[in-house]
Amino acid sequence: MFAAGVRQLREGVDNAEALRIGIRCERGSHRFFKKYGDRFEDSEGKQVFLEFAAEERAHLVLLMREYRALRDRVSRLATRRRRAR
């Protein structure tokens, strides 16, 4: 997943696509750490995986918020341009 994202970024993408790639990667990373953390018995290992999962979830939320803000800015700009015609 990460290798594919890096490849896409190297080829060149716009801001929205870069954020979507980051969102996919963070979502996958969160799922990975959560899935494997849930498999552990109560232990330090479980705690480490679940802490990583929580951090990845926080990153995911930030990227999603930024993506929505970008989408809203682009939409408002397009609306202004249409009205100016």
Tab-separated table of C-alpha atoms in Angstrom:
chain	number	residue	atom	x	y	z
A	1	MET	CA	0.000	0.000	0.000
A	2	PHE	CA	2.738	2.464	0.949
A	3	ALA	CA	4.870	1.567	-2.063
A	4	ALA	CA	1.940	2.206	-4.392
A	5	GLY	CA	1.295	5.550	-2.688
A	6	VAL	CA	4.933	6.579	-3.046
A	7	ARG	CA	4.884	5.606	-6.715
A	8	GLN	CA	1.783	7.732	-7.322
A	9	LEU	CA	3.296	10.697	-5.503
A	10	ARG	CA	6.483	10.479	-7.563
A	11	GLU	CA	4.438	10.529	-10.763
A	12	GLY	CA	2.919	13.802	-9.617
A	13	VAL	CA	-0.530	14.387	-8.217
A	14	ASP	CA	-2.566	17.373	-7.112
A	15	ASN	CA	-3.116	18.274	-3.463
A	16	ALA	CA	-6.436	16.456	-3.196
A	17	GLU	CA	-5.004	13.226	-4.595
A	18	ALA	CA	-1.979	13.462	-2.284
A	19	LEU	CA	-4.339	13.759	0.674
A	20	ARG	CA	-6.429	10.789	-0.561
A	21	ILE	CA	-3.255	8.701	-0.826
A	22	GLY	CA	-2.275	9.696	2.706
A	23	ILE	CA	-5.762	8.859	3.966
A	24	ARG	CA	-5.603	5.383	2.391
A	25	CYS	CA	-2.187	4.756	3.933
A	26	GLU	CA	-3.172	5.988	7.390
A	27	ARG	CA	-6.419	4.002	7.307
A	28	GLY	CA	-4.506	0.848	6.388
A	29	SER	CA	-1.895	1.475	9.051
A	30	HIS	CA	-4.557	2.056	11.703
A	31	ARG	CA	-6.340	-1.171	10.728
A	32	PHE	CA	-3.086	-3.124	10.826
A	33	PHE	CA	-2.080	-1.983	14.309
A	34	LYS	CA	-5.615	-2.350	15.662
A	35	LYS	CA	-6.041	-5.830	14.194
A	36	TYR	CA	-2.766	-7.149	15.554
A	37	GLY	CA	-3.100	-5.323	18.871
A	38	ASP	CA	-6.469	-6.973	19.412
A	39	ARG	CA	-4.873	-10.397	18.897
A	40	PHE	CA	-2.513	-10.049	21.852
A	41	GLU	CA	-3.391	-11.086	25.351
A	42	ASP	CA	-3.257	-8.194	27.799
A	43	SER	CA	0.429	-7.350	27.653
A	44	GLU	CA	2.903	-4.615	26.908
A	45	GLY	CA	2.904	-5.716	23.259
A	46	LYS	CA	-0.843	-5.253	23.032
A	47	GLN	CA	-0.561	-1.800	24.564
A	48	VAL	CA	2.162	-0.781	22.098
A	49	PHE	CA	0.120	-1.889	19.080
A	50	LEU	CA	-3.014	-0.182	20.349
A	51	GLU	CA	-1.094	3.045	21.035
A	52	PHE	CA	0.230	2.971	17.470
A	53	ALA	CA	-3.322	2.349	16.238
A	54	ALA	CA	-4.556	5.383	18.179
A	55	GLU	CA	-1.784	7.564	16.738
A	56	GLU	CA	-2.552	6.407	13.208
A	57	ARG	CA	-6.245	7.095	13.796
A	58	ALA	CA	-5.389	10.636	14.922
A	59	HIS	CA	-3.323	11.152	11.750
A	60	LEU	CA	-6.203	9.800	9.683
A	61	VAL	CA	-8.646	12.245	11.274
A	62	LEU	CA	-6.292	15.174	10.588
A	63	LEU	CA	-5.846	14.194	6.947
A	64	MET	CA	-9.580	13.742	6.465
A	65	ARG	CA	-10.238	17.155	8.013
A	66	GLU	CA	-7.666	18.756	5.716
A	67	TYR	CA	-9.104	16.980	2.672
A	68	ARG	CA	-12.611	18.274	3.475
A	69	ALA	CA	-11.271	21.795	4.001
A	70	LEU	CA	-9.450	21.665	0.659
A	71	ARG	CA	-12.541	20.333	-1.090
A	72	ASP	CA	-14.636	23.136	0.442
A	73	ARG	CA	-12.112	25.802	-0.615
A	74	VAL	CA	-12.051	24.486	-4.173
A	75	SER	CA	-15.848	24.369	-4.274
A	76	ARG	CA	-16.178	27.954	-3.017
A	77	LEU	CA	-13.611	29.135	-5.568
A	78	ALA	CA	-15.472	27.388	-8.396
A	79	THR	CA	-18.736	28.962	-7.259
A	80	ARG	CA	-17.158	32.433	-7.251
A	81	ARG	CA	-15.768	31.898	-10.736
A	82	ARG	CA	-19.161	30.800	-12.076
A	83	ARG	CA	-20.848	33.840	-10.536
A	84	ALA	CA	-18.207	36.171	-11.975
A	85	ARG	CA	-18.983	35.086	-15.546
